[in-house]
mmCIF file of C-alpha atoms in Angstrom:
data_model
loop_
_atom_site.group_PDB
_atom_site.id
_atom_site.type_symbol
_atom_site.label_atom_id
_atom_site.label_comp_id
_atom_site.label_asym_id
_atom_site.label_seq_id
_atom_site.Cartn_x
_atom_site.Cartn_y
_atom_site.Cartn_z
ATOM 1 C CA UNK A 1 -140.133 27.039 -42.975
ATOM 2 C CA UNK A 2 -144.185 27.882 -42.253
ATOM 3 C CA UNK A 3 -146.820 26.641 -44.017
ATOM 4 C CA UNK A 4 -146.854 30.079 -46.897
ATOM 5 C CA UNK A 5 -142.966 29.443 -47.186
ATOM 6 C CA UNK A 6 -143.436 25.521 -48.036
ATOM 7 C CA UNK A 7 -146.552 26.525 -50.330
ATOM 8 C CA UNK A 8 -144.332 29.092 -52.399
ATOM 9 C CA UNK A 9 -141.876 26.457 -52.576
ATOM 10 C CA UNK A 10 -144.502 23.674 -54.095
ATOM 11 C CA UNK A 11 -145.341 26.298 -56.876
ATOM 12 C CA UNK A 12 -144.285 25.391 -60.047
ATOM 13 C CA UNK A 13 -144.739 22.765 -62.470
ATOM 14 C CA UNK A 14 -144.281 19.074 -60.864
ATOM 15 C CA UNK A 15 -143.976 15.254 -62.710
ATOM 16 C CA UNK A 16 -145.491 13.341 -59.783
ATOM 17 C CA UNK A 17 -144.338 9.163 -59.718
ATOM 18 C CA UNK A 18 -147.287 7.465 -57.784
ATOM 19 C CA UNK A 19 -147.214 4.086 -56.099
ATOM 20 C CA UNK A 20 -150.348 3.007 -54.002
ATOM 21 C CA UNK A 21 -150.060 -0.523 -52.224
ATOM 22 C CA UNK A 22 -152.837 -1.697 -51.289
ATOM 23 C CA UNK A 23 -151.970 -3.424 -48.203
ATOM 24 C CA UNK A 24 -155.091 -5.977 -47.835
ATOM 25 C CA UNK A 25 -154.699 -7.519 -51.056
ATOM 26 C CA UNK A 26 -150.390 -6.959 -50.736
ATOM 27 C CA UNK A 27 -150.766 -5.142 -54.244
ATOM 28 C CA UNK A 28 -149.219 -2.047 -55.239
ATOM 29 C CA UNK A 29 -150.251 -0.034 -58.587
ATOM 30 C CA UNK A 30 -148.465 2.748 -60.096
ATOM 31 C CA UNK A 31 -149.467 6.459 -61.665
ATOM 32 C CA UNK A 32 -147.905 9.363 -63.525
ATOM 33 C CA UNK A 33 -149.214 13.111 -63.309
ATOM 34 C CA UNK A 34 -148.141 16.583 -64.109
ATOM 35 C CA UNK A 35 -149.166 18.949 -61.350
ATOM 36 C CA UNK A 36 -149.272 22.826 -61.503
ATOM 37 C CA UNK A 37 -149.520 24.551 -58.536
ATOM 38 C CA UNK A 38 -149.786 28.130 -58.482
ATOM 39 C CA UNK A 39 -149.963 30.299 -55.046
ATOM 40 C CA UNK A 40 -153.298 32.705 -54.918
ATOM 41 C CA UNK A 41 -152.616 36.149 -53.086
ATOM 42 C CA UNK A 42 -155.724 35.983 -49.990
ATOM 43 C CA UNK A 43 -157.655 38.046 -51.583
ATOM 44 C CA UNK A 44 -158.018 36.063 -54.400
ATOM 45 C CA UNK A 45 -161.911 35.706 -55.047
ATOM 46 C CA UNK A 46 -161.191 31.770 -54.804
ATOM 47 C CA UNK A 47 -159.702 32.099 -51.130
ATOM 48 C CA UNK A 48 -162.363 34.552 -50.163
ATOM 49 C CA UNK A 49 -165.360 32.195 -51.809
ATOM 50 C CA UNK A 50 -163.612 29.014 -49.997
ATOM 51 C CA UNK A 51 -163.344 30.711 -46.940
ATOM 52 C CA UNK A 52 -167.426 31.562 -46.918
ATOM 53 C CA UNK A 53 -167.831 28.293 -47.513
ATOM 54 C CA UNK A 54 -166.354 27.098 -44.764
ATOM 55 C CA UNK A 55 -167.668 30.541 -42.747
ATOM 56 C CA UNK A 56 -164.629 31.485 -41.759
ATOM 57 C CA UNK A 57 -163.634 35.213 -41.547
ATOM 58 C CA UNK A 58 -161.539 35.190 -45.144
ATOM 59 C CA UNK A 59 -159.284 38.124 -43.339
ATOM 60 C CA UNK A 60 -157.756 34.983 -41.448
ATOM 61 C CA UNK A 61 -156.513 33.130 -44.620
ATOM 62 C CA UNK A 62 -152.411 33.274 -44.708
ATOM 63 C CA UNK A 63 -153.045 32.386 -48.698
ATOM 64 C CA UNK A 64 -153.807 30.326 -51.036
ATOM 65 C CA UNK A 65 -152.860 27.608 -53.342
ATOM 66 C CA UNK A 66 -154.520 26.392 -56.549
ATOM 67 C CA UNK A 67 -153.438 22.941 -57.904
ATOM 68 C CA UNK A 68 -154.142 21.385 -60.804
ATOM 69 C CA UNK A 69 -153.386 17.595 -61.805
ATOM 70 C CA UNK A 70 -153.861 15.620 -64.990
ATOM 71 C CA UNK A 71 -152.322 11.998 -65.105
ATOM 72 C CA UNK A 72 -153.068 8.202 -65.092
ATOM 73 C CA UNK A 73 -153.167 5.428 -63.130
ATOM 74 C CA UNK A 74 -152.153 1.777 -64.163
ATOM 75 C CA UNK A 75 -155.679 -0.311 -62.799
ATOM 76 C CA UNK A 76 -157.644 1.923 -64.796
ATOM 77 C CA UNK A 77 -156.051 4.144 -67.954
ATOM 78 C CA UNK A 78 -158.316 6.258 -67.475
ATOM 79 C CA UNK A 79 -157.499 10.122 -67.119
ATOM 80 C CA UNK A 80 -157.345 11.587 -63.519
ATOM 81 C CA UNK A 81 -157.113 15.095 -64.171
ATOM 82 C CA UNK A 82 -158.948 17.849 -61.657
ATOM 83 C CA UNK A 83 -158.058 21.131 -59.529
ATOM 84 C CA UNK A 84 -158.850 22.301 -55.977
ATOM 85 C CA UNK A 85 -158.331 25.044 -54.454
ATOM 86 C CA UNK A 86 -156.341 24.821 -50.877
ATOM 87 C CA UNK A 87 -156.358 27.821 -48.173
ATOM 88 C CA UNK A 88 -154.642 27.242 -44.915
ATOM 89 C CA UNK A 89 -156.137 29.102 -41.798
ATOM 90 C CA UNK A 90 -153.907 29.334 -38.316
ATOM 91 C CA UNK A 91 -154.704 28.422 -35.076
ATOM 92 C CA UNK A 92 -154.822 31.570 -33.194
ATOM 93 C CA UNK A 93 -152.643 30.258 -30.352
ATOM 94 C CA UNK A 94 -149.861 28.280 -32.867
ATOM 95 C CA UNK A 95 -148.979 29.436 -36.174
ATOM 96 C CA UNK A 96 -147.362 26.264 -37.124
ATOM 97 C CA UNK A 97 -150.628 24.550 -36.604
ATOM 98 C CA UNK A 98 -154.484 25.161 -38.436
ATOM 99 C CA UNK A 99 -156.906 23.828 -40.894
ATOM 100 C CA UNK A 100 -156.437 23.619 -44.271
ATOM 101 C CA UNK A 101 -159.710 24.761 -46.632
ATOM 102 C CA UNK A 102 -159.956 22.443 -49.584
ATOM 103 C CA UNK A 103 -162.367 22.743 -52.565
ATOM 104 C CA UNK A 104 -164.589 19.566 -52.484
ATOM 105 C CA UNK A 105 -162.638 16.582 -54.154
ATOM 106 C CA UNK A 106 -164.379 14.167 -56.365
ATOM 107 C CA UNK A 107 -164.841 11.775 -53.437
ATOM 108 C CA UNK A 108 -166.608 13.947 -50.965
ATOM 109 C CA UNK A 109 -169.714 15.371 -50.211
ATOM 110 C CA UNK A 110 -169.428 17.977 -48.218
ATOM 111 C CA UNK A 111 -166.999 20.347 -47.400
ATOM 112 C CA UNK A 112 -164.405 18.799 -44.591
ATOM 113 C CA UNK A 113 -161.678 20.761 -43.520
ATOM 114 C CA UNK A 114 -158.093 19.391 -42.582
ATOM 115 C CA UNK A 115 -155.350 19.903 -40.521
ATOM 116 C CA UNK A 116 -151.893 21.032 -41.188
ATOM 117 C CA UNK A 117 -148.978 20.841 -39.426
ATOM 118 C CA UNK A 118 -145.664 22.026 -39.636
ATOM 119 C CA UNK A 119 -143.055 19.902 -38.330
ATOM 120 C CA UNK A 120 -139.494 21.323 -36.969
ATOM 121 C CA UNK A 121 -137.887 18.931 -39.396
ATOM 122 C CA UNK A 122 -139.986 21.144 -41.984
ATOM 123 C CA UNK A 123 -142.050 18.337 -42.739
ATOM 124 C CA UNK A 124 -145.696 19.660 -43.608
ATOM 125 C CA UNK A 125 -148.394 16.801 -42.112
ATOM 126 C CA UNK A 126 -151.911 17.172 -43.697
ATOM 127 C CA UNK A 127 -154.717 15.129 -41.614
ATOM 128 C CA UNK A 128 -158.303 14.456 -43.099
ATOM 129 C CA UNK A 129 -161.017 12.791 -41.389
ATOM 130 C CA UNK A 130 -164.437 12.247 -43.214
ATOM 131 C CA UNK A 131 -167.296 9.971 -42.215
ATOM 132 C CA UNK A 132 -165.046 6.664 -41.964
ATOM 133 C CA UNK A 133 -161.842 7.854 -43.432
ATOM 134 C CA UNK A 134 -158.811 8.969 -42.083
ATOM 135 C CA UNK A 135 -155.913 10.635 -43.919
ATOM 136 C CA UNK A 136 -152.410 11.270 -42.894
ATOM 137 C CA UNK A 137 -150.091 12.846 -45.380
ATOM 138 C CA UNK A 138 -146.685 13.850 -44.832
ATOM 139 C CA UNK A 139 -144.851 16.415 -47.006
ATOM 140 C CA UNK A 140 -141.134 17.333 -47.740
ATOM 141 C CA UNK A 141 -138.496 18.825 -49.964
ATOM 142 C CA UNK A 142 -135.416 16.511 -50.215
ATOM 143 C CA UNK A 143 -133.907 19.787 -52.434
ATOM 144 C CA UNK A 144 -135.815 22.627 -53.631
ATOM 145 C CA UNK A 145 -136.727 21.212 -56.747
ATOM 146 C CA UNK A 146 -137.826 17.233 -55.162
ATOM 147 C CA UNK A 147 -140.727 17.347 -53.311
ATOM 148 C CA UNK A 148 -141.408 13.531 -51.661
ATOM 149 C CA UNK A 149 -145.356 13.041 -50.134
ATOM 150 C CA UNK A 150 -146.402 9.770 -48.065
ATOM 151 C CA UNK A 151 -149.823 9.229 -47.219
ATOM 152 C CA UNK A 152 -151.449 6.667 -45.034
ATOM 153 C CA UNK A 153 -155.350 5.925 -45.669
ATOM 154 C CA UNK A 154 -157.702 4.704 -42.722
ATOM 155 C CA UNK A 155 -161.078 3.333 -43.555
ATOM 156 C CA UNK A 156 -163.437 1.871 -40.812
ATOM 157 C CA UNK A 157 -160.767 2.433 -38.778
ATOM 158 C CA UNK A 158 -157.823 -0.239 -41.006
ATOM 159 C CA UNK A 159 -155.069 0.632 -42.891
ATOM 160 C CA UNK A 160 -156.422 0.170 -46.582
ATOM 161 C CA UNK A 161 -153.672 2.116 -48.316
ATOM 162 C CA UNK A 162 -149.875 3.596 -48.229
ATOM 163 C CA UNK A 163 -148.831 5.571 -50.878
ATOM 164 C CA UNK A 164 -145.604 7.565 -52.083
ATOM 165 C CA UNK A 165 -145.353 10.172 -54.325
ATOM 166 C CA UNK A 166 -141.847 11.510 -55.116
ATOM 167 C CA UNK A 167 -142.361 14.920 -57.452
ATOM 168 C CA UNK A 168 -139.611 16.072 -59.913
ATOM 169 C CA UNK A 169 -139.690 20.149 -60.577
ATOM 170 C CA UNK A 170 -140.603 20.375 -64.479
ATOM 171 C CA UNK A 171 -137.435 22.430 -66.019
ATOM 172 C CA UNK A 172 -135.600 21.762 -62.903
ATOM 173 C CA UNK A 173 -135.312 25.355 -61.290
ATOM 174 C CA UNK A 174 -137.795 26.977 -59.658
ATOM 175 C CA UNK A 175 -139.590 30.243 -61.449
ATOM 176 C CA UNK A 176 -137.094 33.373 -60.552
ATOM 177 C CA UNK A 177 -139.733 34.875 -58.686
ATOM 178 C CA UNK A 178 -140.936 32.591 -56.753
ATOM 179 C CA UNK A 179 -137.074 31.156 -55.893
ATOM 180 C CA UNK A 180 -136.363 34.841 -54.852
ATOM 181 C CA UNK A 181 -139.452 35.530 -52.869
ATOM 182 C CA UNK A 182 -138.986 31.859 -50.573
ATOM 183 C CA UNK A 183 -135.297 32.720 -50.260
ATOM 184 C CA UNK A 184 -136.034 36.487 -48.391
ATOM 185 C CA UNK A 185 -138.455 34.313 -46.204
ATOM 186 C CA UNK A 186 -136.223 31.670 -45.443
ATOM 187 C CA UNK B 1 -139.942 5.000 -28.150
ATOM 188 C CA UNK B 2 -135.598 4.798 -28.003
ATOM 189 C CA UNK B 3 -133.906 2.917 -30.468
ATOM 190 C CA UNK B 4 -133.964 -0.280 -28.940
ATOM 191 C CA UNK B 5 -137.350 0.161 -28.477
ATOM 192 C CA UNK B 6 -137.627 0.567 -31.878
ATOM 193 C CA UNK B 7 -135.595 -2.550 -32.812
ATOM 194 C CA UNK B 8 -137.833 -4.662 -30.550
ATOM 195 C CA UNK B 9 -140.696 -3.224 -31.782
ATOM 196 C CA UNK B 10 -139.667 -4.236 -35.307
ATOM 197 C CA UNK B 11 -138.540 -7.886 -33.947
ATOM 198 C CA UNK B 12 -140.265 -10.553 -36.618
ATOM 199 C CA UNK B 13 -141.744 -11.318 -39.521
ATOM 200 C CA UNK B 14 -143.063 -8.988 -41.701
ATOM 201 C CA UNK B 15 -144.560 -8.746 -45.375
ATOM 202 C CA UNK B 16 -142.672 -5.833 -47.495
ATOM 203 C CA UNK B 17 -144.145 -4.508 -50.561
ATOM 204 C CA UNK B 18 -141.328 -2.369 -51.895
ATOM 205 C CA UNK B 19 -141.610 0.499 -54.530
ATOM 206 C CA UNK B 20 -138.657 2.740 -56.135
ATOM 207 C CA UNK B 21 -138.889 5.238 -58.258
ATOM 208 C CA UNK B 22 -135.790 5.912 -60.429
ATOM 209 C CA UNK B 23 -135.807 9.607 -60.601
ATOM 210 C CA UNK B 24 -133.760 10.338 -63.861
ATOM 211 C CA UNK B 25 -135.889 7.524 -65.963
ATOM 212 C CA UNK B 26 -139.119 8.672 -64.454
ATOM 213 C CA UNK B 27 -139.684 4.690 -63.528
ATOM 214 C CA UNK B 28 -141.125 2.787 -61.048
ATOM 215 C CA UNK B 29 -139.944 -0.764 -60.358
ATOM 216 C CA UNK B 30 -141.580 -2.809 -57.284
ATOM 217 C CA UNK B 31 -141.048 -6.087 -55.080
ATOM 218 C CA UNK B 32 -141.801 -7.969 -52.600
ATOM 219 C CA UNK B 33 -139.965 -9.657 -49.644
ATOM 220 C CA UNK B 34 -140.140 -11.579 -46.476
ATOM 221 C CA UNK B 35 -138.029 -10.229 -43.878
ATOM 222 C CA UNK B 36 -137.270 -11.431 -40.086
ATOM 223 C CA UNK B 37 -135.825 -9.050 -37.423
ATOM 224 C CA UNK B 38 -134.370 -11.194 -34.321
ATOM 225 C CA UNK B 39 -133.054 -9.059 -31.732
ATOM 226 C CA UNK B 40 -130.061 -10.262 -30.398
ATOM 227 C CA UNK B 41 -128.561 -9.930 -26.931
ATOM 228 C CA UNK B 42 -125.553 -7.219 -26.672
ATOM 229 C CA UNK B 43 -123.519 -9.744 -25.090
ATOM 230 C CA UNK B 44 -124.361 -12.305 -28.547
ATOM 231 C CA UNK B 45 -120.794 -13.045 -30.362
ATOM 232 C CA UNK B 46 -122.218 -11.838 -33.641
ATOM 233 C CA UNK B 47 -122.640 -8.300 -32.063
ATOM 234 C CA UNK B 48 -119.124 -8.746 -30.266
ATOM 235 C CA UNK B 49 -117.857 -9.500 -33.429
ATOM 236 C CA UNK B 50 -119.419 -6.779 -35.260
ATOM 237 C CA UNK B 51 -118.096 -3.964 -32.899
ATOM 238 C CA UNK B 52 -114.750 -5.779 -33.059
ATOM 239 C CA UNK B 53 -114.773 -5.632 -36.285
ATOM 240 C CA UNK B 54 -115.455 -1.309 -36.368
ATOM 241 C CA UNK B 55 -112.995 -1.196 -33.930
ATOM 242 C CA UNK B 56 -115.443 -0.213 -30.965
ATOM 243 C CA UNK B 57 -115.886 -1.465 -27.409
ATOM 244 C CA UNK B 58 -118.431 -3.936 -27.587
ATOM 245 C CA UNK B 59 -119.783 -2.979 -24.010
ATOM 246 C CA UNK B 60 -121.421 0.112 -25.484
ATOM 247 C CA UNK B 61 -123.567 -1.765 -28.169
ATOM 248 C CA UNK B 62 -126.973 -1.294 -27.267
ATOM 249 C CA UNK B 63 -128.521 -3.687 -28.596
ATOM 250 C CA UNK B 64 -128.207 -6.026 -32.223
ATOM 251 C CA UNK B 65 -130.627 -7.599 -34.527
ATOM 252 C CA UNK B 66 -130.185 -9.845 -37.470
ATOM 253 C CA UNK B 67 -132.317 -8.987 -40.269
ATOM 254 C CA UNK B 68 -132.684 -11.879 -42.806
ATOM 255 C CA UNK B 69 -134.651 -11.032 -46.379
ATOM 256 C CA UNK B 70 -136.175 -13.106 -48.869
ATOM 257 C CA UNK B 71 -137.815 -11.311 -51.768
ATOM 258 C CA UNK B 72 -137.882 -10.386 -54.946
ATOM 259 C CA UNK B 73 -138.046 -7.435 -57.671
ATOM 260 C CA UNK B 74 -139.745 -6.644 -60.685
ATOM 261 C CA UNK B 75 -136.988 -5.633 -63.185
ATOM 262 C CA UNK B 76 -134.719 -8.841 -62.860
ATOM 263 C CA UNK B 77 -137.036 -11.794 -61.306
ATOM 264 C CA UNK B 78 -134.095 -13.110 -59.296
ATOM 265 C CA UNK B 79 -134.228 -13.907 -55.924
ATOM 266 C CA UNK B 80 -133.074 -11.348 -53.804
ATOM 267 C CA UNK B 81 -131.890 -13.025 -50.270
ATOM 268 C CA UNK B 82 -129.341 -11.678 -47.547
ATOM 269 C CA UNK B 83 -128.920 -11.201 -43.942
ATOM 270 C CA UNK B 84 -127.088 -8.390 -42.128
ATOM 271 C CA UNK B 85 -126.326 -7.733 -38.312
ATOM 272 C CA UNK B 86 -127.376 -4.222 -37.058
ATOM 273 C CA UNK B 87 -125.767 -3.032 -33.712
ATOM 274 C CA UNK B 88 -125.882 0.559 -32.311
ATOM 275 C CA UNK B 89 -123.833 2.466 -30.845
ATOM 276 C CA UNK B 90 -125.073 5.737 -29.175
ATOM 277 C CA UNK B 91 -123.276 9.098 -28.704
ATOM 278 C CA UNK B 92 -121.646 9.484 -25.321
ATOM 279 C CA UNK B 93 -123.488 12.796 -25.190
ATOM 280 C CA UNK B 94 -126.675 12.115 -26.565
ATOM 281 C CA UNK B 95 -128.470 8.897 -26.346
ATOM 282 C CA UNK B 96 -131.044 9.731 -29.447
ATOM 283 C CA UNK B 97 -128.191 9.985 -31.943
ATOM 284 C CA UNK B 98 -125.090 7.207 -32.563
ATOM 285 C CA UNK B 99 -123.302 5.359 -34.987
ATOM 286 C CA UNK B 100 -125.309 2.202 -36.961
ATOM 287 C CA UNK B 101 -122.950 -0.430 -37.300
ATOM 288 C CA UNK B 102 -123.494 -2.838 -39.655
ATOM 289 C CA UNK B 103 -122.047 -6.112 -41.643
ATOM 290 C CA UNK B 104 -121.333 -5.659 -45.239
ATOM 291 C CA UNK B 105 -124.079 -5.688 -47.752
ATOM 292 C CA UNK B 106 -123.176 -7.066 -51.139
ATOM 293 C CA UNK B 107 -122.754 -3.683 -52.335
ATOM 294 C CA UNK B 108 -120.284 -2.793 -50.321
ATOM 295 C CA UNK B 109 -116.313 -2.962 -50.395
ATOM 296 C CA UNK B 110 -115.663 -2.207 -46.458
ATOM 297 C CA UNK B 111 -117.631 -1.856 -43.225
ATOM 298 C CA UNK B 112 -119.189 1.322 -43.296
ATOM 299 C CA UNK B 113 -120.855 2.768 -40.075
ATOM 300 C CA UNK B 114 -124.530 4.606 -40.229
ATOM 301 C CA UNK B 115 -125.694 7.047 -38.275
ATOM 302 C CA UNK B 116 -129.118 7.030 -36.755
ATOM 303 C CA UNK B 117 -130.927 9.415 -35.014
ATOM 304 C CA UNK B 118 -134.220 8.811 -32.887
ATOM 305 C CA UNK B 119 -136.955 11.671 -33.885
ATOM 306 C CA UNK B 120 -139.040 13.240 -31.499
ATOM 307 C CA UNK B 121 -142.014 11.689 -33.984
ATOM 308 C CA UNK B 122 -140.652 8.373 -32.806
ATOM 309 C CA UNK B 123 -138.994 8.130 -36.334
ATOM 310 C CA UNK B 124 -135.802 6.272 -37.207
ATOM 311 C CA UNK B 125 -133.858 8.219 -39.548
ATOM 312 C CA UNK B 126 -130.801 6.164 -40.657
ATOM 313 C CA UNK B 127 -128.473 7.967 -42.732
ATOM 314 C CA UNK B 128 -125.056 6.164 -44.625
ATOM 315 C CA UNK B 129 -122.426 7.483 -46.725
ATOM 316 C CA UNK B 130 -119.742 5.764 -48.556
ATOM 317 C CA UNK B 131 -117.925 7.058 -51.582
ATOM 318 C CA UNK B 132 -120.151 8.398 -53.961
ATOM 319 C CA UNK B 133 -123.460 7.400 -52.014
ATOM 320 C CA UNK B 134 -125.574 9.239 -49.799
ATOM 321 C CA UNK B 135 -128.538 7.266 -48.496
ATOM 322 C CA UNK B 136 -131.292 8.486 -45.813
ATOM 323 C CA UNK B 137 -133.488 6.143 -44.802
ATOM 324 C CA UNK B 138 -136.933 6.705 -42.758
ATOM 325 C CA UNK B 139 -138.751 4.367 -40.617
ATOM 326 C CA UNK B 140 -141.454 4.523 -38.763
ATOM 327 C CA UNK B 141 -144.939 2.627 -37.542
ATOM 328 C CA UNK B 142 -148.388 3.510 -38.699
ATOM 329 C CA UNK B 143 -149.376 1.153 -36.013
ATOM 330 C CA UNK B 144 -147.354 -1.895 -34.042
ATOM 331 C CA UNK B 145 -148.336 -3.953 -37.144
ATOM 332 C CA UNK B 146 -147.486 -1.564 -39.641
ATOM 333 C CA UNK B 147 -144.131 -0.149 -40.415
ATOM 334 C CA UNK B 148 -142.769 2.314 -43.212
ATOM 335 C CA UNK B 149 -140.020 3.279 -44.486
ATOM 336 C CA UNK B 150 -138.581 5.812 -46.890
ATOM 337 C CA UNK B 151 -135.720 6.070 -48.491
ATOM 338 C CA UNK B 152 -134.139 8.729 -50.684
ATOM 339 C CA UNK B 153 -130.425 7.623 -52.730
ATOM 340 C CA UNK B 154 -128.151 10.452 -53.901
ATOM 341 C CA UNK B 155 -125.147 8.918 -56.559
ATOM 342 C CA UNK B 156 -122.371 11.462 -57.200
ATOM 343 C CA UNK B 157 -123.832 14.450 -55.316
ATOM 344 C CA UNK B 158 -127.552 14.043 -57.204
ATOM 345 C CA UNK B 159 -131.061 12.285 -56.176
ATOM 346 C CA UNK B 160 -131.385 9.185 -58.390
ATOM 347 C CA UNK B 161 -133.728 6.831 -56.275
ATOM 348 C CA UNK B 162 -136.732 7.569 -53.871
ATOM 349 C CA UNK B 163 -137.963 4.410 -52.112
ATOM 350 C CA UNK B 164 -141.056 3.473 -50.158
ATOM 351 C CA UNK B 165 -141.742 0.258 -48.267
ATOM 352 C CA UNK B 166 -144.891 -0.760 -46.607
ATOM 353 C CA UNK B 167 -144.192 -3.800 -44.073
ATOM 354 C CA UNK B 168 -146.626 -5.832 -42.462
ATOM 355 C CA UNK B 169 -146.222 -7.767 -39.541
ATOM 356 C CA UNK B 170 -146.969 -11.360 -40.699
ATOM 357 C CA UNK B 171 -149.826 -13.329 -38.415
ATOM 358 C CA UNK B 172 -151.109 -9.995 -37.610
ATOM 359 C CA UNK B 173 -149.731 -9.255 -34.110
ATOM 360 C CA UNK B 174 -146.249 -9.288 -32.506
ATOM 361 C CA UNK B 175 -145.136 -12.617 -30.345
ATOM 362 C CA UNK B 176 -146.577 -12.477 -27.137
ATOM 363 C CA UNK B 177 -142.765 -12.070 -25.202
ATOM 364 C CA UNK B 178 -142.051 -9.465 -27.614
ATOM 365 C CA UNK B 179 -144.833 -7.633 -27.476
ATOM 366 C CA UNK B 180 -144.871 -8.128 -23.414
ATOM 367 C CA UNK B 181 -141.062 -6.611 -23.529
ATOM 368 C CA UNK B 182 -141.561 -4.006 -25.638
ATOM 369 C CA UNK B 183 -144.880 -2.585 -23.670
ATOM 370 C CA UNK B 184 -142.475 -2.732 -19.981
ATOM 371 C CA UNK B 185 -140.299 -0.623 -22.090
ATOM 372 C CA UNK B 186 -142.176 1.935 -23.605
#
């Protein structure tokens, strides 16, 4: 699987289950969220508009993703809903390897580009570093329609945070389309 | 990092915050447990016994631990304890890969034998079967004070539990011998 194969297979609609511990105070709180995630062809004006932002030559960008969340989390009831934009751009010397684009989150302020990689065991690693964060978030598909994420948060160079998401497909097939499109590229 | 390696690296006390989502009821339930990994000697009569008891040499264990667990979990309040013997036993052809033997859990009717398998991402992936359960487990370490592990539980041929534990290694760094042993190793 490559990095546009495991994107087709994320789109759909997703009910996310969220647990964060919070390893210095040995805590753990829970969260709920629908996520949409629809794939953008690259030459969606989103993809292009990222890509200047970032100024990198939009021609480059293998596609794009746009996903959209809206759930809770138990510390706080409040709603976390928002959308960003993701565009993954190879490494001209290793496909399986790049940055990924994001649209700024709520937490940054600037633009900060990730990496991606894709692992043999088709395990899709996202890394972000900003200021004194680090990110590591690992990706996978127990079945086409169970998508599992793990992340692992650095600050100031600690482990603050481990969390696991596992992600249930909404109507429990994937869209014909879409199943039939990541099947021919399988 | 082999998996013995791995087993001494794991070797004492750690603090596990446990999460599991229960797919079908979209529900989280979490706990909390003490656990302490003792490696044991190949030659110890527990891992003798063990092997004897799976009906394998005991010259080609590789190494045993006992893992002992104190803890508890959310939906029931009762005290879960236990402690199981872990020996394994690697294929003649390939060292990475082998049979997990291991004593009985409560769950269980007879012994049933794992298999591991030793990732190139210095992973532990420890898969068992039995019946009408599939279980994969993932472990790995964030750091030599940090381990995770992942777990994903198929009942009658579908996914009904994803699990995520965060461990930390209690007193903040590994006993000196250990930690001496396991760096001449690695």
């Amino acid at each position: 699987m490559n990095i546009v194969e495991f994107f087709q297979q994320s789109a759909g609609k997703w009910f996310s289950q969220r647990t964060s511990h919070h390893l210095a105070f040995k805590q753990s709180e829970s969260g709920k969220s629908d996520i949409v995630i629809e794939m953008l062809p690259s030459d969606n004006p989103e993809v292009v508009k990222l890509c200047e932002q970032y100024e990198i030559d939009p021609t480059l960008a293998l596609c794009g993703a746009r996903v959209t969340w809206n759930g809770t989390m138990e510390w706080d009831e409040e709603k976390h809903t928002g959308s960003t934009v993701l565009v993954p751009i190879a490494d001209p010397e290793n496909p399986k390897e790049g940055k990924l684009l994001r649209e700024m989150g709520y937490a940054e302020k600037a633009p900060v580009a990730g990496r991606y990689k894709m692992g043999d065991d088709e395990a899709l690693t996202l890394i972000t570093e900003y200021e004194s964060m680090y990110s590591e978030e690992r990706l996978w598909f127990a079945s086409p329609n169970l998508r599992l994420r793990n992340s692992i948060l650095k600050r100031f160079g600690g482990f603050s945070m481990a969390t696991f998401c596992s992600e249930i497909r909404m109507g429990g097939t994937q869209p014909q389309a879409e199943a039939a499109s990541s099947t021919t590229n399988t």
